[in-house]
């Protein structure tokens, strides 16, 4: 009896697994309705099988199988025949994805790049009966194609061949054009630079350009400047020799060539005698003791009156007063204190008013909840539902936005800067900045919380253990009670199984169709006819000719605009453009040539400026030498005093009369009586 129960449970469990979904990682109970297996984690990744080259090529899995090649450092995918690297990059055309919708009324529709709706009528396609189909093109000409969709790029011909890579050979098909663009894109860097002394040659792949830099050779100009400098140096040496000769002549004629023999010093000794050094003749000392002052008065007192007047009293002299009332700040301090008191009163009043206003606002606010206006979004099937709506419908049917785009993602790479690059089959690649997902700092914070939680958990476990012990006792008692129920349920189940067995036997007797396969059908496709075997009634064939792909368009033309944009036009499809302006180096070359021309102009201007400076320096040197020579000659002519001592003088003081010997002209005496001190000065004022 127990074996029957276990078998029944296993059958139900196996049935559940057959229709179940698997979620691994975080949020295991949340899985998309269309997923069989989902992975979710912010700290763990899916690791593919890691193999070497030889190991990978020895494996022949189902098409779509993927491994990580440790020698190539890349993910490889098996297409049913060969392994292909998902890291291979190359030239691609900017492509617009177009979704064609079957309207189920004999027409297809899509929206072109001009945002215009285009309708295709299947009735305009004629089955020729030989595997080919014909329809009338927009230009009125018939187009015949085979009902297959296995063309490659080499089979798509260009109506007008074009040389896309500039090698002199026009490409006739899309494959050649793509290869040419790939070669063109790889020739986007300067590969070599040579300078032969005259020409600068820059090589860019198979192309090169040269610039003649001979005009920048300044060696001749530098030689000319050097010759001028040498001549100037020779002229300067000659002029210096001439000046030296003139100076020697002047020194020979000058009897006073000492620079210091006419200098004198004054010294005052402790006895108040003023002495002149280096006198001509006679006495060179003057006694100044009669001029010594006896000024030794003392300040007797200083008092401040109630009116802020400072009185200063001096010994044996006149007293003075100073009005200091301007320094009294008591009134200003009182004013500032009054302002402080008023500001404090104003602040108290403002705080009271603000408190009253907040209380009034809380009373008048009928909505003090911080969350009652929040809503959630729920997507069930294609129905997007808004919870907690204001009024009206809160559901939106998104069925019209469901895409039939069946492109595959080719690769996804994460850079060191946490940028996720996603490459899509036949579409535009995108990058996503995931640096905001870098949770290292948050993880550290969480770790601290985890550590604290662990401590708290340990404490809680000790408390819970007591409850567990009690619960165990209660559970033992409950198990005994449940066992009685189990025994009764087993008896009831045995009775029910016996009744079920009898019912099944009665059903088998009454069932006139016990075959497990007589209602099965097969599908068969012959040509474009889909046939259903073992139909119930009526027609069992469907003609699928209207769904056969007409994909045999040719590229009509490829043109390169003045802005270096390559336009590729396809027959009966959406045209595309590729911006090749990044490959145009004409601006850079023009900039380099402009720099070369400007450098040449700057060099010419600099040489001219240097030459002008050299010429001016030469002129200035000649003029200075001539002026110096003339000045020396004039000095020699005008100098009638070649005596070394005739300008020396002596000082003599007799009474209050100071006499200078050997004067130039006029009076040579000075009366010093006015300088005699009477030591009776008074303080006149103090401010």
XYZ file of C-alpha atoms in Angstrom:
687
model
C 0.000 0.000 0.000
C 2.859 2.439 0.812
C 4.506 1.587 -2.521
C 1.361 2.670 -4.366
C 1.381 6.018 -2.524
C 5.037 6.660 -3.316
C 4.510 5.785 -7.000
C 1.572 8.181 -7.229
C 3.617 10.991 -5.641
C 6.529 10.380 -8.050
C 4.170 10.529 -11.050
C 2.774 13.897 -9.966
C 6.311 15.214 -9.222
C 7.602 14.136 -12.661
C 4.602 15.797 -14.330
C 5.347 19.041 -12.479
C 9.008 18.937 -13.562
C 7.963 18.437 -17.180
C 6.180 21.803 -17.171
C 8.302 23.691 -14.611
C 10.641 26.681 -14.897
C 14.036 26.922 -13.151
C 15.402 30.095 -11.524
C 18.986 30.009 -10.167
C 20.447 32.708 -7.918
C 18.604 35.655 -6.402
C 14.788 36.002 -6.258
C 14.249 32.272 -7.063
C 10.452 32.690 -6.985
C 10.460 35.475 -9.615
C 10.867 34.235 -13.211
C 9.614 35.512 -16.560
C 6.705 33.566 -17.996
C 8.632 32.863 -21.216
C 11.796 31.585 -19.486
C 12.757 27.932 -19.050
C 15.932 28.763 -17.117
C 16.906 32.153 -15.650
C 20.061 33.268 -13.834
C 20.063 36.319 -11.541
C 22.909 37.600 -9.360
C 24.755 40.842 -8.699
C 27.915 39.069 -7.500
C 28.122 35.776 -9.425
C 28.345 34.963 -13.143
C 27.624 32.162 -15.608
C 30.906 30.396 -16.500
C 30.920 28.542 -19.836
C 32.871 25.338 -20.449
C 36.570 26.285 -20.606
C 38.586 24.408 -23.267
C 41.807 24.722 -25.279
C 42.014 24.919 -29.089
C 42.487 21.159 -29.536
C 39.765 20.338 -27.023
C 37.292 22.729 -28.671
C 37.840 21.426 -32.216
C 37.383 17.854 -30.972
C 33.833 18.675 -29.790
C 30.895 18.526 -32.244
C 27.859 19.765 -30.269
C 24.418 20.888 -31.456
C 24.334 24.140 -33.438
C 24.354 27.043 -31.008
C 26.712 25.361 -28.530
C 29.136 27.783 -26.842
C 32.491 27.416 -25.025
C 35.204 29.734 -23.686
C 38.532 29.166 -25.488
C 41.305 29.687 -22.912
C 44.032 29.980 -25.566
C 42.167 32.541 -27.679
C 40.667 34.326 -24.657
C 37.219 34.511 -26.274
C 33.780 32.859 -26.510
C 33.252 30.569 -29.553
C 29.903 29.398 -31.004
C 29.284 26.231 -33.036
C 27.071 26.839 -36.106
C 26.567 23.168 -36.930
C 29.705 22.958 -39.068
C 32.496 25.086 -37.620
C 33.431 27.009 -34.479
C 33.237 30.839 -34.832
C 34.771 33.447 -32.521
C 32.342 35.987 -31.071
C 35.201 38.454 -30.515
C 36.013 38.995 -34.200
C 35.468 42.639 -35.164
C 35.264 44.076 -38.654
C 33.659 46.734 -40.780
C 29.867 46.853 -40.662
C 27.328 49.059 -42.372
C 24.995 51.142 -40.261
C 21.753 49.173 -40.619
C 18.169 50.066 -39.803
C 16.065 47.177 -38.497
C 12.698 46.934 -40.264
C 9.879 44.802 -38.829
C 7.436 43.423 -41.448
C 3.980 42.608 -40.049
C 1.573 40.048 -41.561
C -1.840 41.775 -41.518
C -3.624 38.402 -42.049
C -5.599 39.957 -44.913
C -3.318 39.109 -47.808
C -0.945 42.022 -47.166
C 2.244 42.815 -45.267
C 3.088 46.248 -43.867
C 6.140 48.003 -42.442
C 7.290 51.541 -41.577
C 10.175 52.888 -43.671
C 12.985 55.227 -42.532
C 10.843 58.251 -43.470
C 8.279 57.065 -40.881
C 5.801 56.255 -43.664
C 3.615 53.124 -43.689
C 4.266 50.816 -46.667
C 1.815 48.017 -47.626
C 2.840 44.978 -49.740
C 0.000 43.056 -51.454
C 0.728 39.327 -51.745
C -1.713 39.154 -54.661
C 0.851 41.012 -56.803
C 3.265 38.042 -56.500
C 2.822 35.372 -59.213
C 3.883 31.735 -58.736
C 5.536 30.652 -61.988
C 5.071 26.991 -61.029
C 8.780 26.173 -61.354
C 9.959 27.291 -57.936
C 10.295 30.906 -59.145
C 8.083 33.912 -58.349
C 7.540 37.148 -60.269
C 6.354 40.583 -59.177
C 6.320 44.037 -60.766
C 8.996 46.405 -59.435
C 8.282 50.059 -58.627
C 9.887 51.071 -61.933
C 7.454 48.844 -63.875
C 9.954 46.095 -64.716
C 9.207 42.461 -63.755
C 11.474 40.837 -61.169
C 11.831 37.036 -60.955
C 13.276 35.301 -57.944
C 13.661 31.834 -56.475
C 11.663 31.066 -53.360
C 14.698 30.558 -51.179
C 16.425 32.766 -48.657
C 19.981 31.444 -48.583
C 21.824 34.197 -50.461
C 25.158 35.487 -49.257
C 26.624 38.938 -49.828
C 28.570 37.870 -52.927
C 25.258 37.035 -54.671
C 23.868 40.550 -54.109
C 25.112 42.523 -57.115
C 25.583 46.273 -57.300
C 23.642 47.869 -60.175
C 26.437 50.444 -60.407
C 29.910 49.154 -59.414
C 31.863 51.558 -57.203
C 35.440 51.746 -55.915
C 34.754 51.996 -52.160
C 38.354 51.540 -50.971
C 40.152 53.766 -53.495
C 42.381 50.979 -54.868
C 41.391 51.688 -58.502
C 39.206 48.574 -58.838
C 35.410 48.929 -58.684
C 33.519 46.468 -56.454
C 30.609 44.630 -58.202
C 28.869 42.941 -55.261
C 28.140 43.568 -51.583
C 30.755 41.063 -50.354
C 33.524 42.843 -52.282
C 32.279 46.234 -51.079
C 32.287 45.060 -47.440
C 35.812 43.647 -47.841
C 36.935 46.918 -49.424
C 35.451 48.927 -46.569
C 37.166 46.617 -44.080
C 40.518 47.191 -45.815
C 39.809 50.915 -45.892
C 39.016 50.984 -42.180
C 42.224 49.138 -41.334
C 44.235 51.821 -43.186
C 43.382 54.570 -40.766
C 46.690 55.146 -39.029
C 50.045 56.649 -40.012
C 52.401 53.692 -40.523
C 55.719 55.469 -41.251
C 57.317 58.951 -41.352
C 60.609 59.669 -43.198
C 62.669 62.845 -43.696
C 65.454 62.804 -46.322
C 66.785 66.253 -45.463
C 64.468 68.038 -47.898
C 61.106 66.193 -48.090
C 58.925 64.925 -45.195
C 57.043 61.754 -46.288
C 54.079 60.380 -44.282
C 52.862 56.864 -45.146
C 49.297 55.795 -44.332
C 48.977 52.126 -45.256
C 49.415 51.927 -49.032
C 49.123 55.683 -49.561
C 51.560 58.468 -48.762
C 52.052 62.203 -49.123
C 55.146 64.409 -49.016
C 55.877 68.003 -48.044
C 58.927 69.941 -49.255
C 60.524 71.434 -46.134
C 63.579 72.843 -47.912
C 62.200 76.362 -47.469
C 62.571 75.839 -43.718
C 66.375 75.386 -44.083
C 67.818 78.467 -42.410
C 71.490 77.450 -42.621
C 72.341 80.146 -45.215
C 70.527 82.839 -43.235
C 72.183 81.644 -40.046
C 75.600 81.795 -41.776
C 74.855 85.387 -42.866
C 73.808 86.340 -39.347
C 76.926 84.648 -37.964
C 79.101 86.672 -40.371
C 77.392 89.866 -39.154
C 77.950 88.821 -35.551
C 81.645 88.080 -36.272
C 82.063 91.482 -37.986
C 80.324 93.224 -35.094
C 82.635 91.448 -32.664
C 85.690 92.572 -34.701
C 84.391 96.169 -34.854
C 83.707 96.122 -31.121
C 87.247 94.827 -30.401
C 88.718 97.618 -32.576
C 86.570 100.263 -30.866
C 87.492 98.937 -27.422
C 91.202 99.100 -28.343
C 90.725 102.709 -29.494
C 88.956 103.622 -26.248
C 91.715 101.943 -24.245
C 94.350 104.009 -26.108
C 92.412 107.222 -25.387
C 92.109 106.278 -21.715
C 95.843 105.567 -21.498
C 96.550 109.006 -23.028
C 94.176 110.682 -20.537
C 95.759 108.889 -17.570
C 99.229 109.962 -18.700
C 98.133 113.629 -18.811
C 96.116 113.516 -15.538
C 98.296 114.153 -12.444
C 95.457 113.113 -10.128
C 94.482 109.550 -10.932
C 93.543 108.593 -7.363
C 89.855 107.941 -6.784
C 90.095 108.459 -3.010
C 92.839 111.010 -2.228
C 90.378 113.895 -1.904
C 87.988 112.080 0.426
C 87.724 113.179 4.072
C 86.040 111.803 7.185
C 84.538 113.561 10.210
C 84.900 112.162 13.746
C 83.571 113.435 17.098
C 85.419 112.351 20.253
C 84.164 112.260 23.858
C 85.399 115.821 24.495
C 83.159 117.152 21.701
C 86.072 117.827 19.281
C 85.075 117.478 15.588
C 88.056 116.265 13.506
C 88.400 116.399 9.664
C 90.739 113.756 8.235
C 93.004 114.364 5.208
C 93.337 118.203 5.624
C 95.314 120.327 3.178
C 97.281 122.351 5.759
C 96.700 123.913 9.200
C 94.326 122.843 11.968
C 91.780 120.204 11.159
C 89.904 120.107 14.501
C 86.929 122.115 15.846
C 85.852 122.116 19.521
C 82.005 121.881 19.656
C 81.700 121.718 23.443
C 80.067 125.129 23.448
C 77.182 123.693 21.447
C 76.470 120.783 23.832
C 72.862 120.966 25.128
C 71.907 120.543 28.822
C 68.302 119.528 27.937
C 67.442 117.149 30.859
C 63.871 118.190 31.792
C 61.426 115.490 33.017
C 57.655 115.062 32.467
C 56.136 115.648 35.926
C 52.591 114.230 35.496
C 49.807 113.196 33.061
C 46.095 113.313 34.098
C 42.792 112.512 32.314
C 39.786 114.743 33.150
C 36.109 113.746 33.200
C 35.787 115.425 29.790
C 38.425 113.005 28.382
C 41.182 115.665 28.214
C 44.776 114.439 28.848
C 46.951 117.005 30.701
C 50.802 116.644 30.417
C 53.041 118.653 32.861
C 56.786 119.219 32.060
C 59.549 120.283 34.465
C 60.496 123.981 33.967
C 58.291 124.339 30.880
C 54.739 124.947 29.639
C 52.093 122.222 30.239
C 49.819 121.001 27.394
C 46.449 119.182 27.111
C 45.152 116.639 24.542
C 41.419 116.093 23.834
C 40.832 112.299 23.830
C 37.030 112.454 23.780
C 37.015 111.023 20.233
C 38.271 107.728 21.711
C 35.180 107.306 23.964
C 33.047 104.477 22.442
C 30.510 104.084 25.272
C 27.667 105.595 23.196
C 28.451 103.365 20.208
C 28.577 100.292 22.461
C 25.165 101.183 23.908
C 23.759 101.519 20.358
C 25.171 98.121 19.315
C 23.722 96.512 22.471
C 20.312 97.981 21.627
C 20.584 96.490 18.097
C 21.518 93.087 19.548
C 18.541 93.189 21.947
C 16.175 94.151 19.104
C 17.538 91.379 16.837
C 16.992 88.832 19.599
C 13.392 90.058 20.057
C 12.786 89.900 16.266
C 14.221 86.357 16.096
C 12.001 85.173 18.981
C 8.931 86.662 17.248
C 9.866 85.064 13.890
C 10.368 81.628 15.488
C 6.990 81.884 17.240
C 5.298 82.916 13.962
C 6.985 80.039 12.057
C 5.890 77.522 14.705
C 2.296 78.792 14.469
C 2.403 78.596 10.642
C 3.654 74.983 10.725
C 0.910 74.022 13.182
C -1.718 75.705 10.970
C -0.345 73.892 7.884
C -0.514 70.498 9.614
C -4.118 71.235 10.654
C -5.148 72.283 7.116
C -3.278 69.451 5.299
C -5.789 66.649 4.738
C -3.144 64.373 3.197
C -0.279 63.688 5.598
C 0.504 60.228 4.245
C 3.912 59.875 2.530
C 2.888 56.767 0.580
C -0.850 56.948 -0.270
C -0.105 58.286 -3.779
C 2.419 55.588 -4.699
C 1.530 53.090 -7.432
C 2.995 49.833 -8.735
C 3.219 48.533 -12.305
C 2.294 44.911 -13.124
C 2.749 43.230 -16.520
C 0.548 40.155 -17.141
C 0.866 38.907 -20.697
C 0.796 42.112 -22.733
C -1.433 43.994 -20.215
C 0.403 46.705 -18.194
C -1.620 47.511 -15.049
C -1.179 50.570 -12.764
C -2.210 49.986 -9.142
C -3.778 52.754 -7.044
C -4.974 54.844 -10.065
C -6.700 58.197 -9.664
C -9.747 57.592 -11.907
C -10.481 55.877 -15.221
C -8.871 52.867 -16.832
C -5.672 51.619 -15.215
C -4.705 49.023 -17.854
C -2.790 49.413 -21.138
C -2.596 46.666 -23.778
C 1.028 46.515 -25.023
C 0.353 43.830 -27.619
C 1.017 46.337 -30.398
C 4.546 46.831 -29.100
C 5.509 43.160 -29.162
C 8.441 42.871 -31.571
C 8.914 40.036 -34.027
C 12.601 40.918 -34.306
C 14.521 37.626 -34.216
C 18.051 39.004 -34.274
C 20.633 37.340 -32.043
C 23.001 39.081 -29.703
C 26.486 38.281 -31.024
C 28.579 39.140 -27.989
C 28.629 41.071 -24.727
C 31.863 42.319 -23.205
C 32.561 44.228 -19.989
C 35.457 46.696 -20.026
C 37.724 47.551 -17.091
C 35.732 50.803 -16.721
C 32.530 48.728 -16.188
C 31.126 49.561 -19.636
C 29.012 46.716 -21.097
C 29.336 46.490 -24.893
C 26.439 44.598 -26.566
C 26.804 43.582 -30.233
C 23.561 42.659 -32.089
C 23.282 40.625 -35.266
C 22.704 42.974 -38.208
C 22.094 46.008 -36.026
C 23.769 48.863 -34.183
C 25.960 47.962 -31.236
C 25.466 49.809 -27.968
C 27.365 50.344 -24.747
C 25.916 50.599 -21.232
C 27.753 52.246 -18.352
C 27.423 49.751 -15.477
C 29.809 51.583 -13.169
C 26.800 52.526 -11.030
C 26.361 48.774 -10.364
C 29.773 48.575 -8.702
C 28.626 47.631 -5.243
C 32.020 47.203 -3.586
C 31.373 50.066 -1.139
C 27.823 48.869 -0.513
C 29.104 45.306 -0.041
C 31.503 46.532 2.642
C 28.583 48.249 4.372
C 26.424 45.154 3.976
C 29.268 43.011 5.347
C 29.328 45.162 8.458
C 25.557 44.717 8.745
C 25.951 40.970 8.180
C 28.569 40.784 10.939
C 26.254 42.662 13.286
C 23.312 40.519 12.192
C 25.386 37.396 12.867
C 26.089 38.630 16.384
C 22.410 39.443 16.858
C 21.475 36.074 15.385
C 23.754 34.236 17.815
C 22.047 36.031 20.678
C 18.631 35.348 19.217
C 19.464 31.658 18.633
C 20.184 31.209 22.320
C 16.791 32.686 23.133
C 15.049 30.684 20.417
C 16.645 27.415 21.547
C 14.510 27.455 24.656
C 11.443 27.933 22.496
C 12.616 25.122 20.197
C 12.957 22.739 23.103
C 9.416 23.517 24.174
C 8.193 23.261 20.600
C 9.860 19.855 20.277
C 7.918 18.620 23.257
C 4.722 20.054 21.798
C 5.554 18.521 18.413
C 6.035 15.054 19.917
C 2.583 15.306 21.424
C 1.142 16.604 18.150
C 2.860 13.835 16.133
C 1.177 11.214 18.274
C -2.161 12.822 17.551
C -1.368 13.138 13.825
C -0.280 9.483 13.630
C -3.773 8.468 14.602
C -5.107 10.665 11.807
C -2.598 9.141 9.352
C -3.695 5.635 10.241
C -7.315 6.603 9.654
C -6.397 8.346 6.379
C -4.581 5.209 5.208
C -7.698 3.166 5.826
C -9.790 5.756 3.954
C -7.256 5.816 1.069
C -7.352 2.027 0.753
C -11.106 2.146 0.497
C -10.941 5.011 -2.049
C -8.323 3.209 -4.192
C -10.485 0.083 -4.256
C -13.451 2.179 -5.359
C -11.268 3.964 -7.967
C -10.018 0.635 -9.334
C -13.588 -0.559 -9.751
C -14.533 2.730 -11.450
C -11.559 2.465 -13.886
C -12.549 -1.091 -14.787
C -16.123 0.029 -15.420
C -14.815 2.953 -17.563
C -12.631 0.645 -19.665
C -15.656 -1.581 -20.268
C -17.770 1.401 -21.384
C -14.999 3.163 -23.449
C -15.269 2.214 -27.136
C -11.947 4.012 -28.051
C -9.001 2.628 -26.147
C -6.381 3.421 -28.800
C -3.626 5.843 -27.676
C -2.609 6.828 -31.234
C -5.662 6.736 -33.502
C -6.209 10.513 -33.150
C -2.599 11.577 -33.909
C -1.766 13.551 -37.095
C 1.418 14.466 -38.983
C 2.356 17.577 -40.998
C 3.995 17.216 -44.429
C 5.379 20.029 -46.629
C 5.694 19.246 -50.348
C 6.672 22.307 -52.395
C 4.611 25.059 -50.845
C 1.700 22.704 -49.876
C 1.372 21.970 -46.126
C -0.635 18.729 -45.629
C -2.229 17.447 -42.379
C -2.539 13.646 -42.232
C -5.486 11.966 -40.506
C -7.796 15.039 -40.683
C -11.180 15.099 -39.012
C -13.213 16.386 -41.969
C -12.817 18.797 -44.880
C -9.660 20.014 -46.692
C -6.341 19.041 -45.124
C -3.976 21.104 -47.343
C -2.785 24.750 -47.077
C -0.932 26.600 -49.867
C 1.982 28.582 -48.292
C 3.180 30.123 -51.560
C 2.224 33.568 -50.330
C 4.721 33.298 -47.483
C 7.753 32.403 -49.615
C 10.546 34.946 -49.155
C 11.289 37.247 -52.086
C 14.689 38.227 -50.714
C 16.747 38.525 -53.935
C 17.085 42.293 -54.101
C 20.196 43.771 -55.698
C 22.055 46.802 -54.457
C 21.171 49.460 -57.042
C 23.929 51.963 -56.372
C 26.549 53.182 -53.929
C 27.551 56.847 -53.974
C 30.019 58.881 -51.940
C 28.873 62.431 -51.140
C 31.061 65.508 -50.772
C 30.662 65.077 -46.993
C 32.227 61.565 -47.301
C 28.921 59.798 -46.581
C 28.562 56.475 -48.478
C 24.954 55.903 -49.592
C 23.969 52.303 -50.472
C 20.634 51.889 -52.286
C 18.945 48.435 -52.318
C 16.284 47.302 -54.767
C 12.858 47.348 -53.129
C 14.249 47.973 -49.643
C 15.470 50.640 -47.259
C 18.619 52.511 -48.285
C 21.416 53.006 -45.768
C 24.295 55.439 -45.361
C 27.772 55.035 -43.841
C 29.704 58.050 -42.572
C 33.286 57.642 -43.889
C 34.330 61.180 -42.985
C 36.673 59.791 -40.310
C 38.789 58.335 -43.161
C 39.226 61.724 -44.880
C 42.654 63.105 -44.013
C 42.478 66.131 -46.331
C 41.695 68.481 -43.432
C 44.573 67.096 -41.361
C 46.934 67.352 -44.359
C 45.783 70.930 -45.022
C 46.326 71.722 -41.338
C 49.850 70.259 -41.484
C 50.592 72.232 -44.677
C 49.228 75.400 -43.052
C 51.477 74.768 -40.035
C 54.462 74.251 -42.366
C 53.643 77.485 -44.258
C 53.142 79.407 -41.006
C 56.397 78.002 -39.600
C 58.191 79.167 -42.741
C 56.676 82.669 -42.389
C 57.510 82.729 -38.657
C 61.093 81.635 -39.403
C 61.501 84.355 -42.071
C 60.067 86.968 -39.696
C 62.293 85.753 -36.848
C 65.402 85.878 -39.065
C 64.474 89.384 -40.257
C 63.891 90.477 -36.656
C 67.244 89.016 -35.569
C 68.976 90.722 -38.506
C 67.316 94.030 -37.588
C 68.445 93.588 -33.973
C 72.004 92.816 -35.147
C 72.020 95.879 -37.435
C 70.604 98.100 -34.684
C 73.108 96.722 -32.155
C 75.919 97.441 -34.610
C 74.637 101.010 -35.132
C 74.179 101.543 -31.376
C 77.694 100.213 -30.685
C 79.233 102.498 -33.332
C 77.333 105.525 -31.973
C 78.235 104.684 -28.368
C 81.921 104.263 -29.217
C 81.947 107.567 -31.140
C 80.136 109.375 -28.319
C 82.478 107.904 -25.704
C 85.530 108.916 -27.742
C 84.192 112.479 -28.170
C 83.329 112.724 -24.457
C 86.824 111.642 -23.432
C 88.398 114.164 -25.836
C 86.121 116.955 -24.588
C 86.901 116.057 -20.983
C 90.630 116.168 -21.643
C 90.274 119.579 -23.323
C 88.057 121.062 -20.589
C 89.948 119.669 -17.583
C 92.310 122.500 -16.467
C 92.812 121.031 -12.989
C 95.377 118.266 -12.889
C 96.437 118.960 -9.277
C 95.883 116.160 -6.736
C 95.629 118.461 -3.655
C 94.438 121.924 -4.716
C 90.833 121.197 -3.732
C 91.586 120.249 -0.092
C 90.300 122.589 2.690
C 90.651 122.996 6.476
C 88.064 124.004 9.121
C 88.825 126.596 11.868
C 86.502 127.705 14.708
C 87.278 130.968 16.465
C 84.563 131.906 18.967
C 81.355 131.161 17.114
C 83.004 131.721 13.675
C 83.633 128.529 11.592
C 86.202 129.271 8.846
C 86.847 127.143 5.697
C 90.353 127.583 4.259
C 90.982 127.499 0.496
C 87.456 128.577 -0.536
C 86.394 128.777 -4.194
C 85.095 132.367 -4.158
C 83.296 134.756 -1.767
C 82.943 134.507 2.017
C 84.479 131.485 3.689
C 83.177 132.099 7.223
C 79.943 130.921 8.945
C 78.618 132.401 12.222
C 77.343 129.537 14.458
C 75.959 131.818 17.189
C 72.404 130.957 16.180
C 73.060 127.274 16.983
C 74.105 127.934 20.586
C 71.555 126.153 22.903
C 69.703 128.120 25.595
C 68.057 124.929 27.022
C 64.728 126.601 27.836
C 62.421 124.942 25.282
C 58.753 124.324 26.162
C 56.270 121.638 25.055
C 53.895 123.517 22.796
C 51.351 120.797 22.150
C 50.677 117.055 22.064
C 48.150 115.611 19.582
